[in-house]
Amino acid sequence: MSERFSPKVIPLVDARPRPLAVPDTWLEPGSRMTANGLVSDTLGRNLRDLRISVTDRCNFRCNYCMPKEVFDKNYPYLPHASLLSFEEITRIAQQFINHGVQKIRLTGGEPLLRKNIEVLIEKLAALRTLEGQPLDLTLTTNGALLARMAKSLKAAGLQRVTVSLDGLDDAVFRRMNDVDFPVADVLAGIHAARDAGLGPIKINMVVKRGTNDQEILPMLRHFKGSGMVLRFIEYMDVGATNGWRMHDVVPSAEVIQRIRAEMPLLALEPANPGETAQRWGFADAAGTYDRQAGEIGVISSVTQAFCSDCNRARLSTEGRLYLCLFANQGYDLRSLLRREASDADLASAIGHIWSGRADRYSELRGAMAADTGSGARRVEMSYIGG
Ligand code: SAM
Ligand code: SF4
Ligand code: SF4
């Protein structure tokens, strides 16, 4: 790795820029924005999906996310008092739901490291959407603790999981997680999740050229026909510590081309509006969609922006609301909670923040890279969640 991209040169203070304060005028009765349904941003995008990071810690050190050189024992992880409590998370989640959120994903860091996470899941599972339906409640995990926890997660009310897995070859996988964690244990976690009924399961593979791109076809063969949906994710320029270079990105178009050289695929329609993945189905000998073999997805965050229908908000571990994965600042909702704001105040703050949203980083990526060089102050993926 060249010195320019060495994670060691990035000062730690960049990891968590100061929060944006919510102006008092957004909470005043005259300007109050009540939560009585959908709220649109400046580009007409409705708020539907909330990702909640429950910890900034992780038991893996994937080089593209938490490189060891930066996230070592001296890294200033958040102290426990800074974290939102389960009661605080649930209270905020309720106000997001009142603005139209239907789906909540727990993430991190590694969400299964948050102590008693099942208690939070129980609280969130009891909430209802504006239509009176249970939330679509899911969680993204590296799978290391899943074999042990799958049953209790299901019993608490979790509906499904997405498991990150970057290869099947044990040596490649151990190198990618950088803590020598064996792939067999993650596979055991995936099986436990399936047996516990935490499906349909999605498997996320970040593809990095020259590191794990040789695992694309083995992963495909392994998960074809399993009922699980394997998704190939372009390696992204999130955060400021992973030394991202365009050269390391394997564009989704190339992934599909490589797969098609081995087996036929058919493009499928998106299942939901705002879906991040483009869907492809395995085709049978007659060239029609083979439902038994199932589908795969590609997430082209770098080469094909999907900002125009991005309906996702992100709540960081310490209660900051981020409007984009690539944002460098978030709004401080925790201080509202801790100075005893009412539910109406919280709802009003969320409404004002979302209605002013103009973020579309991926669409602007080229121009912004030219403007700002490395974008060094962006928030880390392990802090804001994927
Ligand atoms: N620890 C959990 C896990 O790995 O599933 C949840 C948090 S992790 C930040 C969420 C997702 O972000 C994972 O699927 C991970 O592979 C992905 N991710 C992290 N850094 C990335 C990057 N630079 N580019 C693309 N995806 C990334
Ligand atoms: Fe941890 Fe997930 Fe980041 Fe890997 S991608 S370091 S498992 S938070
Ligand atoms: Fe959404 Fe930001 Fe990603 Fe665009 S770049 S899809 S606005 S999170």
CSV table of C-alpha atoms and ligand atoms in Angstrom, one decimal:
chain,number,residue,atom,x,y,z
A,1,MET,CA,0.0,0.0,0.0
A,2,SER,CA,1.4,3.4,-0.9
A,3,GLU,CA,2.0,6.0,1.8
A,4,ARG,CA,-0.8,8.2,0.3
A,5,PHE,CA,-3.3,5.5,1.1
A,6,SER,CA,-1.9,4.4,4.4
A,7,PRO,CA,-4.6,4.4,7.1
A,8,LYS,CA,-2.0,5.5,9.6
A,9,VAL,CA,-1.9,9.0,8.1
A,10,ILE,CA,-5.5,9.8,8.9
A,11,PRO,CA,-6.0,11.6,12.2
A,12,LEU,CA,-8.5,10.0,14.5
A,13,VAL,CA,-10.3,13.3,15.1
A,14,ASP,CA,-11.7,13.0,11.6
A,15,ALA,CA,-13.7,9.9,12.5
A,16,ARG,CA,-16.5,11.8,14.3
A,17,PRO,CA,-17.0,15.4,13.2
A,18,ARG,CA,-19.1,17.7,15.4
A,19,PRO,CA,-22.9,17.1,15.3
A,20,LEU,CA,-25.4,19.5,13.7
A,21,ALA,CA,-27.6,21.1,16.3
A,22,VAL,CA,-31.4,21.0,15.8
A,23,PRO,CA,-32.5,24.7,15.8
A,24,ASP,CA,-35.0,25.6,18.5
A,25,THR,CA,-37.2,27.2,15.9
A,26,TRP,CA,-37.9,23.7,14.4
A,27,LEU,CA,-39.5,22.8,17.8
A,28,GLU,CA,-41.7,25.9,18.2
A,29,PRO,CA,-45.4,25.5,18.0
A,30,GLY,CA,-45.7,27.8,15.0
A,31,SER,CA,-43.2,25.8,12.9
A,32,ARG,CA,-43.9,22.4,14.3
A,33,MET,CA,-44.0,19.7,11.8
A,34,THR,CA,-46.4,17.0,13.1
A,35,ALA,CA,-45.8,13.4,12.3
A,36,ASN,CA,-49.0,12.3,10.6
A,37,GLY,CA,-47.8,10.4,7.6
A,38,LEU,CA,-45.1,10.5,4.9
A,39,VAL,CA,-42.5,13.3,4.7
A,40,SER,CA,-40.7,14.1,1.5
A,41,ASP,CA,-37.3,15.6,1.0
A,42,THR,CA,-36.3,18.3,-1.4
A,43,LEU,CA,-36.0,15.7,-4.2
A,44,GLY,CA,-39.4,14.2,-3.5
A,45,ARG,CA,-38.1,11.1,-1.7
A,46,ASN,CA,-40.2,9.7,1.2
A,47,LEU,CA,-38.7,8.5,4.4
A,48,ARG,CA,-39.3,4.7,4.6
A,49,ASP,CA,-36.3,3.0,5.9
A,50,LEU,CA,-34.3,3.6,9.1
A,51,ARG,CA,-30.9,2.0,9.9
A,52,ILE,CA,-29.9,2.1,13.5
A,53,SER,CA,-26.3,1.5,14.5
A,54,VAL,CA,-26.2,0.0,18.0
A,55,THR,CA,-22.5,-0.1,18.5
A,56,ASP,CA,-19.3,1.2,17.0
A,57,ARG,CA,-17.3,-1.8,18.0
A,58,CYS,CA,-16.6,-5.0,16.1
A,59,ASN,CA,-15.0,-8.4,16.5
A,60,PHE,CA,-13.7,-8.3,12.9
A,61,ARG,CA,-11.2,-5.9,11.3
A,62,CYS,CA,-12.3,-6.0,7.6
A,63,ASN,CA,-9.7,-3.9,5.9
A,64,TYR,CA,-12.3,-2.1,3.8
A,65,CYS,CA,-14.2,-1.0,6.9
A,66,MET,CA,-12.1,-1.0,10.1
A,67,PRO,CA,-8.5,-1.4,9.2
A,68,LYS,CA,-6.4,-2.8,12.1
A,69,GLU,CA,-3.9,0.0,11.9
A,70,VAL,CA,-6.6,2.6,12.8
A,71,PHE,CA,-9.0,0.6,14.8
A,72,ASP,CA,-6.5,-0.6,17.4
A,73,LYS,CA,-6.6,-0.7,21.2
A,74,ASN,CA,-6.1,3.1,21.2
A,75,TYR,CA,-9.0,3.9,19.0
A,76,PRO,CA,-11.5,6.2,20.9
A,77,TYR,CA,-14.6,4.1,20.8
A,78,LEU,CA,-17.7,5.7,22.2
A,79,PRO,CA,-18.0,5.4,26.0
A,80,HIS,CA,-21.2,3.5,27.2
A,81,ALA,CA,-22.8,6.7,28.4
A,82,SER,CA,-22.7,8.1,24.9
A,83,LEU,CA,-24.7,5.3,23.4
A,84,LEU,CA,-28.5,5.7,23.1
A,85,SER,CA,-30.2,3.4,25.5
A,86,PHE,CA,-32.8,0.9,24.3
A,87,GLU,CA,-35.6,3.2,25.6
A,88,GLU,CA,-34.1,6.1,23.7
A,89,ILE,CA,-33.8,4.2,20.5
A,90,THR,CA,-37.4,2.9,20.8
A,91,ARG,CA,-38.7,6.4,21.4
A,92,ILE,CA,-37.0,7.8,18.4
A,93,ALA,CA,-38.0,4.8,16.2
A,94,GLN,CA,-41.6,5.5,17.1
A,95,GLN,CA,-41.3,9.1,15.8
A,96,PHE,CA,-39.7,7.8,12.6
A,97,ILE,CA,-42.5,5.4,12.1
A,98,ASN,CA,-45.0,8.2,12.6
A,99,HIS,CA,-43.3,9.8,9.6
A,100,GLY,CA,-43.8,6.7,7.4
A,101,VAL,CA,-40.9,4.4,8.2
A,102,GLN,CA,-41.8,0.8,7.6
A,103,LYS,CA,-38.5,-0.9,7.8
A,104,ILE,CA,-35.8,-0.9,10.5
A,105,ARG,CA,-32.4,-2.5,10.2
A,106,LEU,CA,-30.1,-2.9,13.1
A,107,THR,CA,-26.4,-2.6,12.3
A,108,GLY,CA,-23.1,-1.3,13.6
A,109,GLY,CA,-20.2,-2.1,14.1
A,110,GLU,CA,-21.2,-5.6,14.9
A,111,PRO,CA,-24.8,-5.4,16.3
A,112,LEU,CA,-24.7,-8.8,18.0
A,113,LEU,CA,-21.9,-7.4,20.3
A,114,ARG,CA,-24.4,-4.9,21.9
A,115,LYS,CA,-25.3,-6.4,25.2
A,116,ASN,CA,-28.9,-7.7,25.5
A,117,ILE,CA,-29.7,-6.8,21.9
A,118,GLU,CA,-32.7,-9.1,22.2
A,119,VAL,CA,-34.3,-6.6,24.6
A,120,LEU,CA,-34.1,-3.9,22.0
A,121,ILE,CA,-35.5,-6.2,19.3
A,122,GLU,CA,-38.5,-7.0,21.6
A,123,LYS,CA,-39.2,-3.4,22.0
A,124,LEU,CA,-39.0,-2.6,18.3
A,125,ALA,CA,-41.0,-5.7,17.3
A,126,ALA,CA,-43.9,-4.3,19.4
A,127,LEU,CA,-44.1,-1.1,17.4
A,128,ARG,CA,-46.6,-0.8,14.5
A,129,THR,CA,-46.5,1.1,11.2
A,130,LEU,CA,-49.0,3.8,10.4
A,131,GLU,CA,-51.0,1.0,8.7
A,132,GLY,CA,-51.0,-1.0,11.9
A,133,GLN,CA,-48.6,-3.6,10.6
A,134,PRO,CA,-45.5,-5.0,12.3
A,135,LEU,CA,-42.3,-3.4,11.1
A,136,ASP,CA,-40.0,-5.1,8.6
A,137,LEU,CA,-37.4,-5.7,11.3
A,138,THR,CA,-34.0,-7.0,10.2
A,139,LEU,CA,-30.3,-6.9,11.2
A,140,THR,CA,-27.0,-7.0,9.3
A,141,THR,CA,-24.3,-9.1,11.0
A,142,ASN,CA,-20.9,-10.6,10.2
A,143,GLY,CA,-22.4,-13.9,11.5
A,144,ALA,CA,-19.7,-14.7,14.0
A,145,LEU,CA,-22.2,-14.9,16.9
A,146,LEU,CA,-25.2,-16.1,14.9
A,147,ALA,CA,-24.9,-19.8,15.7
A,148,ARG,CA,-25.2,-19.0,19.3
A,149,MET,CA,-27.8,-16.3,19.1
A,150,ALA,CA,-30.1,-17.1,16.1
A,151,LYS,CA,-32.9,-18.7,18.3
A,152,SER,CA,-33.0,-15.9,20.9
A,153,LEU,CA,-33.1,-13.3,18.1
A,154,LYS,CA,-36.0,-15.0,16.5
A,155,ALA,CA,-37.8,-15.4,19.8
A,156,ALA,CA,-37.4,-11.7,20.5
A,157,GLY,CA,-39.2,-10.8,17.2
A,158,LEU,CA,-36.4,-10.4,14.6
A,159,GLN,CA,-37.8,-11.3,11.2
A,160,ARG,CA,-34.7,-11.9,9.1
A,161,VAL,CA,-31.0,-11.3,8.9
A,162,THR,CA,-28.5,-10.3,6.3
A,163,VAL,CA,-25.1,-11.9,6.8
A,164,SER,CA,-21.9,-10.5,5.4
A,165,LEU,CA,-19.6,-13.1,3.9
A,166,ASP,CA,-16.7,-12.2,1.6
A,167,GLY,CA,-15.6,-15.6,0.4
A,168,LEU,CA,-15.7,-19.3,1.0
A,169,ASP,CA,-12.0,-20.0,0.9
A,170,ASP,CA,-10.9,-20.2,4.5
A,171,ALA,CA,-7.6,-18.5,3.9
A,172,VAL,CA,-9.1,-15.6,1.9
A,173,PHE,CA,-11.9,-15.2,4.5
A,174,ARG,CA,-9.5,-15.1,7.4
A,175,ARG,CA,-7.4,-12.5,5.6
A,176,MET,CA,-10.4,-10.3,4.9
A,177,ASN,CA,-11.8,-10.3,8.4
A,178,ASP,CA,-8.2,-9.8,9.6
A,179,VAL,CA,-8.8,-11.5,13.0
A,180,ASP,CA,-8.2,-15.1,11.7
A,181,PHE,CA,-11.9,-16.0,12.0
A,182,PRO,CA,-12.8,-19.3,10.3
A,183,VAL,CA,-15.4,-19.3,7.5
A,184,ALA,CA,-16.9,-22.5,8.8
A,185,ASP,CA,-18.2,-20.7,11.9
A,186,VAL,CA,-20.0,-18.1,9.8
A,187,LEU,CA,-21.5,-20.8,7.6
A,188,ALA,CA,-22.7,-22.5,10.8
A,189,GLY,CA,-24.3,-19.2,11.9
A,190,ILE,CA,-26.1,-18.9,8.5
A,191,HIS,CA,-27.5,-22.4,8.9
A,192,ALA,CA,-28.6,-21.7,12.5
A,193,ALA,CA,-30.4,-18.5,11.2
A,194,ARG,CA,-32.1,-20.5,8.5
A,195,ASP,CA,-33.1,-23.2,11.0
A,196,ALA,CA,-34.4,-20.6,13.4
A,197,GLY,CA,-36.6,-19.1,10.6
A,198,LEU,CA,-34.7,-15.8,10.2
A,199,GLY,CA,-35.3,-15.8,6.5
A,200,PRO,CA,-35.3,-15.0,3.7
A,201,ILE,CA,-31.6,-14.6,4.4
A,202,LYS,CA,-29.5,-12.3,2.3
A,203,ILE,CA,-25.7,-12.8,2.0
A,204,ASN,CA,-23.6,-9.7,1.3
A,205,MET,CA,-20.2,-10.0,-0.4
A,206,VAL,CA,-18.1,-6.9,-0.8
A,207,VAL,CA,-15.9,-7.6,-3.9
A,208,LYS,CA,-12.4,-6.1,-3.8
A,209,ARG,CA,-10.3,-6.6,-6.9
A,210,GLY,CA,-7.2,-8.8,-6.3
A,211,THR,CA,-8.4,-9.7,-2.8
A,212,ASN,CA,-11.5,-11.8,-3.1
A,213,ASP,CA,-12.9,-11.5,-6.7
A,214,GLN,CA,-11.8,-15.1,-7.3
A,215,GLU,CA,-14.5,-16.0,-4.8
A,216,ILE,CA,-17.4,-14.7,-6.9
A,217,LEU,CA,-18.1,-18.0,-8.7
A,218,PRO,CA,-17.6,-20.3,-5.7
A,219,MET,CA,-19.9,-18.2,-3.7
A,220,LEU,CA,-22.5,-18.2,-6.5
A,221,ARG,CA,-22.3,-22.0,-6.9
A,222,HIS,CA,-22.6,-22.5,-3.1
A,223,PHE,CA,-25.7,-20.3,-2.6
A,224,LYS,CA,-27.5,-21.1,-5.9
A,225,GLY,CA,-30.7,-23.0,-5.1
A,226,SER,CA,-30.3,-22.4,-1.3
A,227,GLY,CA,-33.2,-20.0,-1.0
A,228,MET,CA,-30.8,-17.4,0.2
A,229,VAL,CA,-30.1,-14.3,-2.0
A,230,LEU,CA,-26.4,-13.6,-2.6
A,231,ARG,CA,-25.6,-9.9,-3.3
A,232,PHE,CA,-22.4,-8.6,-4.7
A,233,ILE,CA,-21.5,-5.2,-3.4
A,234,GLU,CA,-19.1,-2.7,-5.0
A,235,TYR,CA,-16.4,-1.7,-2.7
A,236,MET,CA,-17.2,1.8,-1.7
A,237,ASP,CA,-15.4,5.0,-0.7
A,238,VAL,CA,-17.1,5.3,2.6
A,239,GLY,CA,-15.2,6.8,5.6
A,240,ALA,CA,-11.7,8.1,5.5
A,241,THR,CA,-9.6,5.2,6.7
A,242,ASN,CA,-9.8,2.3,4.1
A,243,GLY,CA,-7.5,3.8,1.5
A,244,TRP,CA,-10.2,3.4,-1.2
A,245,ARG,CA,-9.0,3.4,-4.9
A,246,MET,CA,-11.3,3.0,-7.9
A,247,HIS,CA,-8.8,0.4,-9.1
A,248,ASP,CA,-10.0,-1.9,-6.3
A,249,VAL,CA,-13.6,-1.7,-7.3
A,250,VAL,CA,-15.0,-4.6,-9.4
A,251,PRO,CA,-18.0,-2.9,-11.2
A,252,SER,CA,-21.3,-4.9,-11.0
A,253,ALA,CA,-21.4,-5.0,-14.8
A,254,GLU,CA,-18.1,-7.0,-14.7
A,255,VAL,CA,-19.5,-9.3,-12.0
A,256,ILE,CA,-22.5,-10.1,-14.1
A,257,GLN,CA,-20.4,-10.6,-17.2
A,258,ARG,CA,-18.1,-13.1,-15.3
A,259,ILE,CA,-21.2,-15.0,-14.1
A,260,ARG,CA,-22.8,-15.0,-17.5
A,261,ALA,CA,-19.7,-16.6,-19.0
A,262,GLU,CA,-20.5,-19.6,-16.8
A,263,MET,CA,-24.3,-19.6,-16.5
A,264,PRO,CA,-27.3,-17.7,-18.0
A,265,LEU,CA,-29.0,-14.9,-16.0
A,266,LEU,CA,-32.1,-12.9,-16.6
A,267,ALA,CA,-32.8,-9.3,-15.3
A,268,LEU,CA,-35.7,-9.3,-12.8
A,269,GLU,CA,-37.9,-6.3,-11.9
A,270,PRO,CA,-37.2,-4.6,-8.5
A,271,ALA,CA,-39.2,-6.1,-5.7
A,272,ASN,CA,-39.7,-2.8,-3.8
A,273,PRO,CA,-39.3,0.9,-4.6
A,274,GLY,CA,-36.0,2.3,-3.3
A,275,GLU,CA,-34.4,-1.2,-3.5
A,276,THR,CA,-30.6,-0.9,-3.5
A,277,ALA,CA,-29.9,-4.2,-5.4
A,278,GLN,CA,-30.5,-4.9,-9.0
A,279,ARG,CA,-32.0,-8.4,-9.2
A,280,TRP,CA,-30.9,-11.2,-11.5
A,281,GLY,CA,-32.5,-14.6,-11.8
A,282,PHE,CA,-30.9,-17.8,-12.8
A,283,ALA,CA,-32.2,-19.0,-16.1
A,284,ASP,CA,-33.1,-22.6,-17.1
A,285,ALA,CA,-32.2,-24.4,-20.3
A,286,ALA,CA,-35.2,-22.8,-22.0
A,287,GLY,CA,-34.0,-19.4,-21.0
A,288,THR,CA,-36.8,-18.7,-18.5
A,289,TYR,CA,-36.4,-17.8,-14.8
A,290,ASP,CA,-35.6,-20.9,-12.7
A,291,ARG,CA,-37.3,-20.1,-9.4
A,292,GLN,CA,-35.8,-23.1,-7.7
A,293,ALA,CA,-32.3,-21.9,-8.5
A,294,GLY,CA,-33.3,-18.4,-7.3
A,295,GLU,CA,-31.8,-15.0,-7.7
A,296,ILE,CA,-28.8,-12.9,-7.0
A,297,GLY,CA,-28.3,-9.1,-6.6
A,298,VAL,CA,-25.7,-6.6,-7.4
A,299,ILE,CA,-25.3,-3.3,-5.5
A,300,SER,CA,-23.6,-0.8,-7.7
A,301,SER,CA,-23.2,2.1,-5.3
A,302,VAL,CA,-20.1,3.3,-7.1
A,303,THR,CA,-20.7,2.7,-10.8
A,304,GLN,CA,-24.5,3.2,-11.0
A,305,ALA,CA,-25.9,5.7,-8.5
A,306,PHE,CA,-29.4,4.9,-7.0
A,307,CYS,CA,-29.9,8.2,-5.1
A,308,SER,CA,-33.0,9.2,-6.9
A,309,ASP,CA,-35.2,6.9,-4.8
A,310,CYS,CA,-33.0,6.6,-1.7
A,311,ASN,CA,-35.5,6.5,1.2
A,312,ARG,CA,-33.0,5.6,4.0
A,313,ALA,CA,-32.1,7.5,7.1
A,314,ARG,CA,-29.3,6.5,9.5
A,315,LEU,CA,-29.2,6.8,13.2
A,316,SER,CA,-25.7,6.6,14.7
A,317,THR,CA,-24.9,4.8,17.9
A,318,GLU,CA,-24.8,8.1,19.8
A,319,GLY,CA,-28.1,9.4,18.3
A,320,ARG,CA,-27.1,11.5,15.4
A,321,LEU,CA,-29.3,11.4,12.3
A,322,TYR,CA,-27.4,11.1,9.0
A,323,LEU,CA,-29.1,11.6,5.7
A,324,CYS,CA,-26.6,9.8,3.5
A,325,LEU,CA,-24.0,7.1,3.9
A,326,PHE,CA,-21.4,9.6,2.7
A,327,ALA,CA,-22.5,12.5,4.9
A,328,ASN,CA,-19.9,14.1,7.1
A,329,GLN,CA,-22.2,15.4,9.8
A,330,GLY,CA,-25.3,14.2,11.5
A,331,TYR,CA,-28.1,16.0,13.5
A,332,ASP,CA,-27.9,15.6,17.2
A,333,LEU,CA,-31.2,13.9,18.3
A,334,ARG,CA,-29.7,12.6,21.5
A,335,SER,CA,-29.4,16.1,23.1
A,336,LEU,CA,-33.1,16.6,22.4
A,337,LEU,CA,-33.9,13.3,24.1
A,338,ARG,CA,-31.6,14.1,27.1
A,339,ARG,CA,-33.0,17.6,27.6
A,340,GLU,CA,-36.5,16.0,27.8
A,341,ALA,CA,-37.9,17.1,24.5
A,342,SER,CA,-41.5,16.0,24.0
A,343,ASP,CA,-42.5,13.4,21.3
A,344,ALA,CA,-43.9,16.3,19.3
A,345,ASP,CA,-40.5,18.0,19.5
A,346,LEU,CA,-38.8,14.9,18.3
A,347,ALA,CA,-41.2,14.3,15.5
A,348,SER,CA,-40.9,18.0,14.4
A,349,ALA,CA,-37.1,17.8,14.4
A,350,ILE,CA,-37.1,14.6,12.2
A,351,GLY,CA,-39.7,16.2,9.9
A,352,HIS,CA,-37.7,19.4,9.4
A,353,ILE,CA,-34.4,17.5,8.9
A,354,TRP,CA,-35.8,15.1,6.3
A,355,SER,CA,-37.8,17.8,4.4
A,356,GLY,CA,-34.5,19.7,4.0
A,357,ARG,CA,-32.6,16.7,2.7
A,358,ALA,CA,-30.8,17.2,-0.7
A,359,ASP,CA,-28.2,14.5,-0.4
A,360,ARG,CA,-27.2,12.5,-3.5
A,361,TYR,CA,-23.6,11.8,-3.0
A,362,SER,CA,-23.3,8.8,-5.4
A,363,GLU,CA,-24.8,10.8,-8.2
A,364,LEU,CA,-22.3,13.6,-7.6
A,365,ARG,CA,-19.3,11.5,-6.7
A,366,GLY,CA,-17.2,12.4,-9.8
A,367,ALA,CA,-17.6,16.1,-9.3
A,368,MET,CA,-17.1,16.0,-5.5
A,369,ALA,CA,-14.0,13.9,-5.8
A,370,ALA,CA,-12.5,16.5,-8.1
A,371,ASP,CA,-13.5,19.2,-5.6
A,372,THR,CA,-12.5,17.7,-2.3
A,373,GLY,CA,-9.8,15.2,-3.1
A,374,SER,CA,-10.1,12.3,-0.7
A,375,GLY,CA,-13.3,13.4,1.1
A,376,ALA,CA,-11.3,12.8,4.3
A,377,ARG,CA,-13.8,14.0,6.8
A,378,ARG,CA,-16.6,11.5,6.0
A,379,VAL,CA,-18.0,9.4,8.8
A,380,GLU,CA,-16.9,5.8,9.1
A,381,MET,CA,-19.1,2.9,8.0
A,382,SER,CA,-18.5,1.1,11.4
A,383,TYR,CA,-20.0,4.2,13.2
A,384,ILE,CA,-23.0,4.9,11.0
A,385,GLY,CA,-23.8,1.3,9.9
A,386,GLY,CA,-24.1,-0.1,6.4
B,1,SAM,N1,-20.7,-5.8,11.1
B,1,SAM,C1,-21.9,-6.1,10.4
B,1,SAM,C2,-21.6,-6.7,9.0
B,1,SAM,O1,-20.4,-6.7,8.6
B,1,SAM,O2,-22.5,-7.2,8.4
B,1,SAM,C3,-22.8,-4.8,10.1
B,1,SAM,C4,-22.1,-3.5,9.9
B,1,SAM,S1,-21.2,-3.4,8.3
B,1,SAM,C5,-20.6,-1.8,8.4
B,1,SAM,C6,-22.5,-3.4,7.2
B,1,SAM,C7,-22.2,-3.8,5.7
B,1,SAM,O3,-21.3,-2.8,5.2
B,1,SAM,C8,-21.5,-5.1,5.6
B,1,SAM,O4,-22.2,-5.9,4.6
B,1,SAM,C9,-20.1,-4.7,5.0
B,1,SAM,O5,-19.6,-5.7,4.2
B,1,SAM,C10,-20.5,-3.4,4.3
B,1,SAM,N2,-19.3,-2.5,4.1
B,1,SAM,C11,-18.4,-2.1,5.0
B,1,SAM,N3,-17.5,-1.3,4.5
B,1,SAM,C12,-17.8,-1.3,3.1
B,1,SAM,C13,-17.2,-0.7,2.0
B,1,SAM,N4,-16.1,0.1,2.1
B,1,SAM,N5,-17.7,-0.9,0.8
B,1,SAM,C14,-18.8,-1.6,0.7
B,1,SAM,N6,-19.5,-2.2,1.7
B,1,SAM,C15,-18.9,-2.1,2.9
B,2,SF4,FE1,-17.0,-5.3,11.4
B,2,SF4,FE2,-18.9,-5.4,9.6
B,2,SF4,FE3,-17.0,-3.5,9.4
B,2,SF4,FE4,-16.4,-6.0,8.9
B,2,SF4,S1,-17.8,-4.8,7.8
B,2,SF4,S2,-15.2,-4.6,10.2
B,2,SF4,S3,-17.7,-7.1,10.3
B,2,SF4,S4,-18.5,-3.7,11.0
B,3,SF4,FE1,-28.6,7.4,-0.6
B,3,SF4,FE2,-26.5,8.8,-0.1
B,3,SF4,FE3,-26.2,6.3,-1.1
B,3,SF4,FE4,-27.2,8.3,-2.6
B,3,SF4,S1,-25.2,8.1,-1.9
B,3,SF4,S2,-28.1,6.2,-2.4
B,3,SF4,S3,-28.3,9.5,-1.1
B,3,SF4,S4,-27.0,6.9,0.9
